[in-house]
XYZ file of C-alpha atoms in Angstrom:
628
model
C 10.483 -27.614 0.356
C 11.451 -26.932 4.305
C 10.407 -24.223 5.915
C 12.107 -20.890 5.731
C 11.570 -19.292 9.434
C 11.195 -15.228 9.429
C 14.664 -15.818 11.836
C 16.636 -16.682 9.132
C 15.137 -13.853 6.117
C 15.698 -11.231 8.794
C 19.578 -12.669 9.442
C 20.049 -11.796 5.392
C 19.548 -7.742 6.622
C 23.444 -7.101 6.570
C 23.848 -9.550 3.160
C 21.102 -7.526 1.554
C 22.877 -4.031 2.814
C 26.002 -5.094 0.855
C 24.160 -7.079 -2.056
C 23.225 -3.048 -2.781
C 26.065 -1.983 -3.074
C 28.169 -4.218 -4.476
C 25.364 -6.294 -6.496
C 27.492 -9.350 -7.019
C 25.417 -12.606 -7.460
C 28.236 -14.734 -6.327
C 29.396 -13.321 -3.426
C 25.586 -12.855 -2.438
C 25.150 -16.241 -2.664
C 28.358 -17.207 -0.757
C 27.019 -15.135 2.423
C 23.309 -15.853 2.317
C 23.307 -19.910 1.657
C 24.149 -20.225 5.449
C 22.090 -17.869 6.505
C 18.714 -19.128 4.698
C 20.436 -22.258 5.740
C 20.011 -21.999 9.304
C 21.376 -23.717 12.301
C 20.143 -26.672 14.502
C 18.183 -23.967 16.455
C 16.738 -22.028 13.398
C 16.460 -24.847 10.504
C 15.734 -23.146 6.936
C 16.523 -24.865 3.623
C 18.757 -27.372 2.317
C 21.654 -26.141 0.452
C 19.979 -26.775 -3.273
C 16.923 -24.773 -1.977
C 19.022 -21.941 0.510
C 21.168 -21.783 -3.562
C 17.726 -21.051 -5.790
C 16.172 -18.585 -2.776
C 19.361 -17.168 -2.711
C 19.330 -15.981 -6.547
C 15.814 -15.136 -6.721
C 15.840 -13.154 -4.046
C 19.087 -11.387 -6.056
C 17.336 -10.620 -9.042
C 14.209 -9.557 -6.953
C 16.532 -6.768 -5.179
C 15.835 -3.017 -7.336
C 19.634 -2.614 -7.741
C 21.397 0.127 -8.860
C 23.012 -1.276 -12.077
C 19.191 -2.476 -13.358
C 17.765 1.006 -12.653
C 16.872 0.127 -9.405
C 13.837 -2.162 -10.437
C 13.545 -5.976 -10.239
C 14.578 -8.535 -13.187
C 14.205 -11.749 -13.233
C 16.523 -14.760 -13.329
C 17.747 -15.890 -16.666
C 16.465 -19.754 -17.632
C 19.368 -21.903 -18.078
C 19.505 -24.313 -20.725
C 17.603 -27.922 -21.009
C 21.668 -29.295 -20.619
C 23.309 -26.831 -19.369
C 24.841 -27.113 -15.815
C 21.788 -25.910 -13.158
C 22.222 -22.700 -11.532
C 22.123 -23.624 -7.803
C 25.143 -25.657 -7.923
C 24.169 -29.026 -7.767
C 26.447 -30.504 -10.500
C 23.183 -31.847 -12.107
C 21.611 -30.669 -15.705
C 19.092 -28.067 -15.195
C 16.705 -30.538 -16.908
C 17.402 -32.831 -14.055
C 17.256 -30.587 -11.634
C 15.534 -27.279 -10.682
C 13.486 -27.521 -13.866
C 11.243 -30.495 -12.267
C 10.707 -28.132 -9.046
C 9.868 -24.916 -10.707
C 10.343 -21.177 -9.715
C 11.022 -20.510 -6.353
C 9.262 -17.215 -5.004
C 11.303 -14.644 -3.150
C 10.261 -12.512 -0.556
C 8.017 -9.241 -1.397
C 10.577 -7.072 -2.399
C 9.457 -3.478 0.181
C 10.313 -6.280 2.416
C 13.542 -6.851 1.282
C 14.268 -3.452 0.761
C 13.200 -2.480 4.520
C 15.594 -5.773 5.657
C 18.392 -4.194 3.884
C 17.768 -0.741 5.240
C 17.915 -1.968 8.911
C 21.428 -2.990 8.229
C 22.602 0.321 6.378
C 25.638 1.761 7.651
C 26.740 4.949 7.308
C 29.099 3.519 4.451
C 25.853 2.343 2.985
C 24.132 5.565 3.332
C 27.062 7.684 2.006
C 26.837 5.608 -1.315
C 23.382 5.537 -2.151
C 22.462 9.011 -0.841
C 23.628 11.210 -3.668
C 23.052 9.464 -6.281
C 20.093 11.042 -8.582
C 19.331 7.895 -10.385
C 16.890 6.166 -7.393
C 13.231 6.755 -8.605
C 11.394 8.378 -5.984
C 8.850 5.213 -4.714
C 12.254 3.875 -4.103
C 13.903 7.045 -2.143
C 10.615 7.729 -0.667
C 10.847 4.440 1.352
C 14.421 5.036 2.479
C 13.216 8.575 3.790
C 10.375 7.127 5.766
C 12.750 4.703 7.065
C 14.819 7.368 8.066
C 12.170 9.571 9.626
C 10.641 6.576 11.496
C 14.158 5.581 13.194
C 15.049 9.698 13.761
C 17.902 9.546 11.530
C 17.572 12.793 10.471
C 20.572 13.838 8.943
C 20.500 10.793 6.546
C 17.317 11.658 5.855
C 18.221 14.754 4.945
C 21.147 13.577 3.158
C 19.080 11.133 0.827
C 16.302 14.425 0.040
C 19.095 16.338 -1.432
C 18.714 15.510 -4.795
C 14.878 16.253 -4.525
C 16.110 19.472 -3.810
C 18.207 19.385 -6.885
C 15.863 18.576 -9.622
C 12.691 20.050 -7.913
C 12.066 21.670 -11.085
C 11.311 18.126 -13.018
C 9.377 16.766 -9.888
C 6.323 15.724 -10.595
C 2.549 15.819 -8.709
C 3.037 12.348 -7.938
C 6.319 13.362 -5.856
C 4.872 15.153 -3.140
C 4.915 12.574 -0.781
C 8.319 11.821 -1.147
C 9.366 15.684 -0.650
C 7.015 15.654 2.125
C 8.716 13.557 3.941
C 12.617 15.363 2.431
C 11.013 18.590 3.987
C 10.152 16.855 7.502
C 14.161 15.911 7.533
C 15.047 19.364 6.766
C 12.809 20.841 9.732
C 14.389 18.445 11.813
C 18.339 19.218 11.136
C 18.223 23.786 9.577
C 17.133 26.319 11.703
C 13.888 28.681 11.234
C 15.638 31.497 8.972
C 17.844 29.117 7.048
C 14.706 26.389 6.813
C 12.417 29.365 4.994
C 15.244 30.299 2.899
C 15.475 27.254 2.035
C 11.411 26.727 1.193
C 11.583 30.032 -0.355
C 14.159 28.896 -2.994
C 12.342 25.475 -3.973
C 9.246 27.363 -4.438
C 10.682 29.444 -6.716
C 12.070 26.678 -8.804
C 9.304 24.097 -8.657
C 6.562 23.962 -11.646
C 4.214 20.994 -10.729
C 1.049 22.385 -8.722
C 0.819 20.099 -5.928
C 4.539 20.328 -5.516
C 4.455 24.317 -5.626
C 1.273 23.912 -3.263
C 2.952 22.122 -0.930
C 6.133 24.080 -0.648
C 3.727 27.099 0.255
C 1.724 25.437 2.767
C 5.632 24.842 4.627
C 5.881 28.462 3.995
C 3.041 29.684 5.314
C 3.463 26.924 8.752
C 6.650 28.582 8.920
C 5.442 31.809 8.955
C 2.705 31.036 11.803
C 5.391 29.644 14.141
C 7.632 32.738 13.573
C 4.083 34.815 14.775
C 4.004 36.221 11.105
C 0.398 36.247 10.712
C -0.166 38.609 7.265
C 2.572 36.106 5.591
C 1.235 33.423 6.823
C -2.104 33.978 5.208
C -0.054 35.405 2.394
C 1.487 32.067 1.559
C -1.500 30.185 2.390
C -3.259 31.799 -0.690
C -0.582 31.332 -2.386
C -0.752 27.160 -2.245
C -4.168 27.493 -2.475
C -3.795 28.902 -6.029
C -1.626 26.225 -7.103
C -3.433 23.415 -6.288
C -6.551 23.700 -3.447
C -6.806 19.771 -3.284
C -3.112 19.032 -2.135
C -3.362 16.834 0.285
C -2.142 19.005 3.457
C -3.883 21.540 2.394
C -6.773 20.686 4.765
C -4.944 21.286 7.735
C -2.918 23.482 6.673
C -5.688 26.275 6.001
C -7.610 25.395 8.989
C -4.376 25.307 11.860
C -3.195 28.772 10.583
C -6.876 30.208 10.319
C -7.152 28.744 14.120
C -4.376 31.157 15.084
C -5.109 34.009 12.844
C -9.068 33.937 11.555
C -12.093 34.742 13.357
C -14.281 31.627 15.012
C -16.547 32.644 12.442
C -14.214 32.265 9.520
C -12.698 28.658 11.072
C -16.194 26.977 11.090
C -17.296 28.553 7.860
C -14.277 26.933 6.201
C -14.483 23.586 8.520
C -17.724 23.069 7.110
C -16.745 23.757 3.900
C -14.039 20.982 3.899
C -16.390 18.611 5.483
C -19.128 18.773 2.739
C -16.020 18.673 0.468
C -14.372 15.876 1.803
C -17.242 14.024 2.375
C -18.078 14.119 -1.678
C -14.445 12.493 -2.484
C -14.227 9.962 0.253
C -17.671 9.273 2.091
C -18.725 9.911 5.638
C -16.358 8.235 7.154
C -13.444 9.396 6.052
C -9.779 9.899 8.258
C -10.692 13.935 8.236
C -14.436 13.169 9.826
C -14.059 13.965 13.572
C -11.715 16.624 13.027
C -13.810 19.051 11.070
C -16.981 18.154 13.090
C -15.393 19.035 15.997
C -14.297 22.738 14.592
C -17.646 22.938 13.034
C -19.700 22.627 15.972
C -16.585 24.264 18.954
C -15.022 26.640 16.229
C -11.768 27.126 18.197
C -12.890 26.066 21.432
C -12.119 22.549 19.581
C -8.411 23.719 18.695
C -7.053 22.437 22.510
C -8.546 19.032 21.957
C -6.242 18.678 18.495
C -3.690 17.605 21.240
C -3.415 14.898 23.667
C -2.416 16.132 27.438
C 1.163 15.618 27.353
C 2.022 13.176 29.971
C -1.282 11.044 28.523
C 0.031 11.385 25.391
C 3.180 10.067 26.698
C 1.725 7.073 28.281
C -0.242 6.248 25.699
C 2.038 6.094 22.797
C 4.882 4.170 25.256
C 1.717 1.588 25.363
C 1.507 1.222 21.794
C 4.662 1.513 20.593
C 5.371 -1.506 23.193
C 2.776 -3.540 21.623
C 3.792 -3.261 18.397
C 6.855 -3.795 19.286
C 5.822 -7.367 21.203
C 3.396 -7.646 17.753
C 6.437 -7.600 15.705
C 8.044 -10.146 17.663
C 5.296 -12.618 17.594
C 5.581 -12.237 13.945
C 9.130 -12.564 13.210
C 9.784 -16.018 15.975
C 6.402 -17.793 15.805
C 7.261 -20.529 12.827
C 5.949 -19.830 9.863
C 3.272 -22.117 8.707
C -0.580 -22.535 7.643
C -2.822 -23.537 10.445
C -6.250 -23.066 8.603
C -7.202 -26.705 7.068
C -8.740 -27.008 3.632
C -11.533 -29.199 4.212
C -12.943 -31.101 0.433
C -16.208 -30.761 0.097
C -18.894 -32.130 -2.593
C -19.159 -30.834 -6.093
C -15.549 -29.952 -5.662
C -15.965 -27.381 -3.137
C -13.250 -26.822 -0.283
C -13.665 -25.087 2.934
C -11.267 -23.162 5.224
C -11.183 -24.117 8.513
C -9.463 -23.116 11.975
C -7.878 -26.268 13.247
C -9.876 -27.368 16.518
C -7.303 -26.630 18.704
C -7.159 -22.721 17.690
C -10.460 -22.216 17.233
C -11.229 -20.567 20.563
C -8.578 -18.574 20.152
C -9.352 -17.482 17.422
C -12.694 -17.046 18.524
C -11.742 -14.558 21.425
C -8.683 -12.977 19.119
C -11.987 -11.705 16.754
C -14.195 -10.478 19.292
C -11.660 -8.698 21.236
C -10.703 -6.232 18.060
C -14.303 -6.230 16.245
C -17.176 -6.390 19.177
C -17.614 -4.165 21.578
C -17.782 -4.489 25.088
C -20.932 -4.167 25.443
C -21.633 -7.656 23.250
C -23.764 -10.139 24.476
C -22.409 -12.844 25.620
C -21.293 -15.549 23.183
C -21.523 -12.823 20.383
C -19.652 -13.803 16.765
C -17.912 -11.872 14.400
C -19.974 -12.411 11.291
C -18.557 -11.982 7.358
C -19.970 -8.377 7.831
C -17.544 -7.226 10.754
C -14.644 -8.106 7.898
C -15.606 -5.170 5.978
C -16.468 -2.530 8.193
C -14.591 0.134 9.409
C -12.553 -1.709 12.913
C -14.466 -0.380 16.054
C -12.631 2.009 18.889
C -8.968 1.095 17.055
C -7.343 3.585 19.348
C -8.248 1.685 22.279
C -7.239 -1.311 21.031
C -3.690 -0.552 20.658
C -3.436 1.559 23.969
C -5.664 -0.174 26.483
C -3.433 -2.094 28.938
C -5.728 -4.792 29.566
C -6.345 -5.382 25.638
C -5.961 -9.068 25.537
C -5.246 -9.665 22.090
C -1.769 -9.551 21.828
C -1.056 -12.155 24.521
C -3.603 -14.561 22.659
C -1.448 -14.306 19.768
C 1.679 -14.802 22.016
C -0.180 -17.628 23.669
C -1.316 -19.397 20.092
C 1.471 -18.146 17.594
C -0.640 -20.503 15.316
C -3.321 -18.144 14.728
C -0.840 -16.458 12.593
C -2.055 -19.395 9.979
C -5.532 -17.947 9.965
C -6.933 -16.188 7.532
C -9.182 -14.281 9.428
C -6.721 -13.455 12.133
C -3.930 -12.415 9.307
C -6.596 -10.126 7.539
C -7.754 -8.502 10.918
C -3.908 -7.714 11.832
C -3.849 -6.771 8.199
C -6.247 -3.823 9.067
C -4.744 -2.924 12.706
C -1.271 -2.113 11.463
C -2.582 0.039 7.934
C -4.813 1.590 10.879
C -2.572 2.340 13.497
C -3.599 5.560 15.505
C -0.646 8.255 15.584
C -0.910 9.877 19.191
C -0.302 13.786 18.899
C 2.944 14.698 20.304
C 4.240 10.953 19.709
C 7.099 10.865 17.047
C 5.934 8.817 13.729
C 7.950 6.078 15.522
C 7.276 1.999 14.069
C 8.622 -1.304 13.856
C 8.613 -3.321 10.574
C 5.996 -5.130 11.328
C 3.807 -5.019 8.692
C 6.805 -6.342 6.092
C 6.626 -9.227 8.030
C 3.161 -9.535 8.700
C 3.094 -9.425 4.516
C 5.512 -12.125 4.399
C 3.366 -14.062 6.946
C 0.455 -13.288 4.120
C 2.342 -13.959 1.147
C 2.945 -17.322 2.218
C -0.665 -18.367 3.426
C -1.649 -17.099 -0.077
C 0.613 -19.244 -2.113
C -0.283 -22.349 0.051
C -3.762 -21.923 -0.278
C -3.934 -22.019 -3.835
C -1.207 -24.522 -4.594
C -2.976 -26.933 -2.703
C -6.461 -26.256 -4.339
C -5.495 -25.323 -7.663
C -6.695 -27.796 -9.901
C -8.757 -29.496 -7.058
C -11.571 -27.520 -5.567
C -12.503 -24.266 -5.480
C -13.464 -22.135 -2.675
C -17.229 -22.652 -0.276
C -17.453 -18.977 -0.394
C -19.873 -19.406 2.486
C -17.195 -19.277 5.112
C -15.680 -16.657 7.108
C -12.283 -17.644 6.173
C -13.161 -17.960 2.559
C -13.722 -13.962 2.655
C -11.027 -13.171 5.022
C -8.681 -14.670 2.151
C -10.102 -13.341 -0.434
C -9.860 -9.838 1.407
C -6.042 -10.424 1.593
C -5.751 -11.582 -2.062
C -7.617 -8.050 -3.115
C -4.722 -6.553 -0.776
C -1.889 -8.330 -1.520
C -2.413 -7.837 -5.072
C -2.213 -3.979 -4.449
C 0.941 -4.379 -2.666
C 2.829 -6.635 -4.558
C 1.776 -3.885 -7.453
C 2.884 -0.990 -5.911
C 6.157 -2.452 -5.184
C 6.676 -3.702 -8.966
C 6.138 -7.226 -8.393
C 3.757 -7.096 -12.050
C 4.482 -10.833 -12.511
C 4.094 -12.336 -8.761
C 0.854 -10.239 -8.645
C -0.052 -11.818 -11.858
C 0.507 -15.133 -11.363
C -1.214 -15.173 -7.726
C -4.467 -13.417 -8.914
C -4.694 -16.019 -11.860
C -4.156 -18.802 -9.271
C -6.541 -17.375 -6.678
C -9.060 -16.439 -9.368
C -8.930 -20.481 -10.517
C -9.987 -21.305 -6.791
C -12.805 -18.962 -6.303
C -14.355 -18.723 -9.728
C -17.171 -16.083 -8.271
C -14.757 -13.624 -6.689
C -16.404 -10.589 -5.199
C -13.780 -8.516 -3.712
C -12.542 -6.927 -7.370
C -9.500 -9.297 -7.629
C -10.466 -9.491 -11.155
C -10.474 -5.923 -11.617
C -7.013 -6.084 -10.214
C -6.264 -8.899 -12.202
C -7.785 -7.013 -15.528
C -5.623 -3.860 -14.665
C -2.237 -5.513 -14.516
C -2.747 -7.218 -17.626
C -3.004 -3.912 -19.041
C -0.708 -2.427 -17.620
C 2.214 -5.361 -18.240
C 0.930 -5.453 -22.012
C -1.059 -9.228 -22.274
C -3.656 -9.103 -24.479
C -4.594 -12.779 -24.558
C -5.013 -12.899 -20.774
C -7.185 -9.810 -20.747
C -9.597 -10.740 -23.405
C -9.694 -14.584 -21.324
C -10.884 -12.634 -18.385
C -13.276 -10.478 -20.328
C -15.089 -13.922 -21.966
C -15.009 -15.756 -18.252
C -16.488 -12.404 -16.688
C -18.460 -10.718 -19.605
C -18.113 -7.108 -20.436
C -21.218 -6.103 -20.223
C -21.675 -7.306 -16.408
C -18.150 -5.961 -15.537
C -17.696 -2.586 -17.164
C -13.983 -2.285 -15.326
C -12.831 -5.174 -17.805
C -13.714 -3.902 -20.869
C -12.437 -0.451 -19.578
C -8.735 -1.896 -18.770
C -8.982 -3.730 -22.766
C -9.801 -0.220 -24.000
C -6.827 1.020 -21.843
C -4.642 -1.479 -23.467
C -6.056 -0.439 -27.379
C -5.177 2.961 -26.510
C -1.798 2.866 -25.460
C -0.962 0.562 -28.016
C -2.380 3.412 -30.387
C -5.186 1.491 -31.592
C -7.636 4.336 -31.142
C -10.466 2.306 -33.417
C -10.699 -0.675 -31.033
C -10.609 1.440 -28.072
C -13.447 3.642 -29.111
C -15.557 0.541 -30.298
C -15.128 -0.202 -26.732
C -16.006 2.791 -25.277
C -19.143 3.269 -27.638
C -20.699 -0.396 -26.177
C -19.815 0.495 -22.679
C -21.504 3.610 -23.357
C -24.727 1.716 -24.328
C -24.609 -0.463 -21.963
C -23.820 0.789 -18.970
C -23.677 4.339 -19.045
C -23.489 5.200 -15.203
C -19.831 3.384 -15.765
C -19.372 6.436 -17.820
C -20.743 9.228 -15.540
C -17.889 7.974 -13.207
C -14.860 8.129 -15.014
C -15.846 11.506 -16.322
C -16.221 12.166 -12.891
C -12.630 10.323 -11.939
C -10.861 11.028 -14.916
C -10.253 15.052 -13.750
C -9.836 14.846 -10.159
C -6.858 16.108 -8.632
C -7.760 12.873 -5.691
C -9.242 9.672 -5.943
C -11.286 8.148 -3.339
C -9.560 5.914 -1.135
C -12.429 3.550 -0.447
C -12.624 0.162 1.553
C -15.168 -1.064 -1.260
C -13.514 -2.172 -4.553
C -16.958 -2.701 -6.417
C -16.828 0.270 -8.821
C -15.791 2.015 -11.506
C -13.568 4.021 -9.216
C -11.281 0.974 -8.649
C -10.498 0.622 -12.029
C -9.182 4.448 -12.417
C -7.463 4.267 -9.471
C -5.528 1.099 -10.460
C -4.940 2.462 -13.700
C -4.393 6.529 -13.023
C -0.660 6.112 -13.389
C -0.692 4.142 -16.855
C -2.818 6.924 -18.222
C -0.756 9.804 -16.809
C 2.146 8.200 -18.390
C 0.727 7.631 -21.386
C -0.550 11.507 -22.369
C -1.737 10.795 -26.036
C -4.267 7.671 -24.962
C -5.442 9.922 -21.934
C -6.117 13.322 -23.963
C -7.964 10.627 -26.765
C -9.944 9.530 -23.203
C -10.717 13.393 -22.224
C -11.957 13.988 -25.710
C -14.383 10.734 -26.251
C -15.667 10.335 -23.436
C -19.429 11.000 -23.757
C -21.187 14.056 -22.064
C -24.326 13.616 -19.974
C -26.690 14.487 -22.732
C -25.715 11.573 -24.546
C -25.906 9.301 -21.354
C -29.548 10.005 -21.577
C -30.216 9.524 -25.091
């Protein structure tokens, strides 16, 4: 198949605006075809091909009419007339070249967005039907561009049904209650927070809506309601996720020092327990714990550096995002056979120096001898100084990319930029302000992924020896967790199977992935394949996503058989999901080696399934019989 350039996906924005609106395959395909088509400056697809991207990508869209979730295209007949338009029998036709992949669909989504009008808006806005992952990515959309009223607009019907919102909402009223500060005044604003509160049930949601309160409050110099209010979301739920800050800015203005490092500390030794040392929170409560509120100045940038700073990063991921969406897109690694059917990645020649001083910019420091490597280490460590490499004017590793667009075929290099955008420092006093460039950096991924293991698949498997052997199996592990949480089940599937069948000894927990979404999507006979090919007993998250799939099927006997081996067998498995299976917060770890992962994958299936996750609270063994 040609190549589809990111030029001509991102010139579908204003056919994917009214494809969600009027969600007509037809007329979809009418205006898209050219567009995927291209020009003699920006070649795409041939017609036949521009035809079957055209409706995958249409049943890929979460329209309104399917309950805003994805379907998948209908399988003509063996006779019947073939669905791109070729004249030819689908037997004859698209049938010999198999399904055609579309785009991730937060990608598509965020492509549509850019071209929503306020026509667009005005249609989509009230209407209480758009599950919340969906309206939660309009509102950051929103927020990020300073369309405020919109914003505002679209968190209406939060505001309506706040009553049925559930824990798992609060980020998407977070960000309905950030539009509402931006566009009703103080008095009206706590009126406002006042009312919710009074309506809303779910702790975290309650919690939160009293931490806005009590903020609120502080600014208005209200110091006993502020603290009043503060108590008052501490009651409903002390591990919301604000609630950190939230306690410690308002005891800054209205505590003793005393009080402010008591309760720093306290948050650090807390914090530290759910997500390790090095956690986002770290510096922060250090800093109070040692200054007290001699520390509270430093929580903000000077102004004008401030300034400066974010202008210099905003700029660079705005050049970043440029790189990605004009450099062609294509694979640069080579796969190199091997013996005993082994396969290598490799840079090409020509970019390996590049690629070579890309690395060491980002991971080594400057104070590297010379000639110094990035090693397979570096890949999974926390990146060094990240701040500085986004705002340092004489960073060099943006105009390496500009100068080899190429090294966008790395795996290494993909990964790394992978890890700069999910890190990307937020300056204080800088707006939340960003270009989509990670959708297409995940475009840019999801293709290197699928080339990789079409072309080994069935022909070698991976030399896991090589640097660019773990960078891509890094990616896999996060790809898989993307394409998941944007209800791509099957694509997730069908890529973890593939990449799985290339590197046989994976050790970056796509399996566990892999395990969980059988689960979750209901396939027993591919769960118990990867159980035999992995063993239970040496992989305790397997046999804990087959017992997840006997209990929501109600098949309480099998699940417990389950539980009572793992029990036996590896009972510090155990210890952890008694641990997990309670908290309010899950760990959000770099590491996916543990039995952590697997309740973290599979949290949501539980919660929605109450009867197999009260039979979990009930059988799972106490420590007493751990030690027997």
């Amino acid at each position: 198949m040609n190549q589809l350039t990111q030029h001509n996906l991102e010139s579908l924005a204003p056919a994917l605006a009214d494809l969600f609106i009027h969600e007509n395959l037809e007329t979809f395909k009418t205006s898209a075809k050219p567009l995927l088509m291209g020009d003699a400056t920006n070649p795409g697809l041939d017609e036949t091909e521009a035809s079957r991207l055209a409706t995958a990508i249409y049943y890929a869209m979460p329209l309104p009419a399917r309950g805003f979730s994805s379907g998948s295209a209908p399988t003509p007949g063996r006779n019947d007339p073939c669905d791109c338009g070729s004249g030819k029998k689908y037997k004859h036709c698209c049938a010999r070249a198999g399904e055609i992949p579309p785009p991730p669909v937060d990608a598509l989504v965020m492509l549509a967005m850019a071209a929503f009008g306020p026509n667009h808006w005005n249609a989509l806005a009230t209407r209480p039907d758009i599950p919340n992952p969906l309206r939660e990515s309009m509102l950051l959309h929103c927020m990020q561009r300073g369309l405020y009223t919109e914003a505002n607009a679209l968190a209406q019907p939060l505001y309506d049904s706040v009553a049925t919102l559930k824990n798992r909402d609060q980020v998407c009223l977070a960000y309905g209650l950030d539009a509402l500060a931006e566009t009703v005044t103080g008095t009206e604003r706590r009126q406002r927070l006042e009312h919710l509160a009074s309506k809303a049930k779910a702790p975290s949601i309650r919690s939160l809506l009293f931490q806005r309160l009590a903020m609120r409050c502080m600014d208005s110099n209200e110091p006993e309601a502020s603290r009043h209010y503060l108590t008052k979301a501490m009651r409903e739920d002390p591990n919301q996720e604000e609630m950190p800050l939230t306690e410690l800015s308002i005891l800054a203005f209205t505590g003793t020092d005393a009080e402010l490092k008591a309760r720093a500390r306290w948050w650090q030794v807390k914090l530290e327990k759910r997500y390790g040392p090095d956690h986002h929170w770290a510096n922060f409560l250090q800093a109070l714990v040692t200054q007290g509120k001699a520390a509270v100045p430093d929580w903000q940038d000077d102004p004008q550096a401030s300034s400066e700073g974010g202008a210099v990063m905003l700029d660079r991921e705005a050049q970043l995002h440029d790189v990605l969406v004009q450099a062609p897109p294509e694979v640069s690694d080579t796969f190199s056979k091997l013996k005993n059917s082994e396969s290598s990645i490799k840079t090409r020649a020509n970019l390996t120096k590049a690629a070579r001083q890309f690395l060491n910019e980002i991971y080594l420091p400057e104070t590297a001898p010379p000639g110094g490597k990035v090693n397979r280490l570096h890949l999974m460590v926390e990146l060094p100084d990240i701040e500085r490499t986004w705002t340092d004017p004489e960073a060099n590793w943006l105009h390496l990319l500009q100068a080899y667009p190429g090294l966008l075929g790395n795996a290494t290099v993909l990964w790394t930029l992978y890890r700069l955008l999910q890190e990307r420092p937020l300056l204080a006093g800088e707006p939340v302000a960003s270009t989509d460039a990670l959708p297409a950096l995940i475009a840019q991924i999801n293709l290197y992924l699928n080339t990789l293991v079409q072309t080994l698949n069935g022909k070698a498997t991976l030399n896991r020896r090589t640097l660019n052997a773990d960078a891509a199996a890094l990616l896999t592990r996060e790809h898989l967790f993307d394409l998941r949480s944007m209800g791509q089940g099957d694509m997730a599937m069908n890529l973890g199977k593939g990449f799985l069948a290339i590197n046989p000894g994976d050790q970056t927990a796509v399996r566990i992935q892999l395990a969980s979404l059988y689960a979750e999507h209901n396939k027993p006979k591919e769960l118990k394949a990867l159980i035999k090919r992995y063993r239970i007993e040496s992989t305790p998250e397997l046999s804990l996503s087959l017992m997840q799939l006997h209990a929501t099927q109600g098949d309480f006997t099998k699940a417990f058989e389950i539980l009572h081996k793992l029990n036996q067998t590896n009972p510090k498995a155990l210890h952890d999901l008694r641990l997990d299976v309670n908290a309010p917060l899950l760990p959000e770890e770099d590491e996916f080696q543990d039995i952590e992962t697997y309740w973290e994958l599979n949290r949501r299936h539980w919660r929605s399934n109450p009867q197999a996750l009260e039979w979990l609270k009930r059988n799972l063994p106490n420590e007493t019989q751990d030690r027997n």
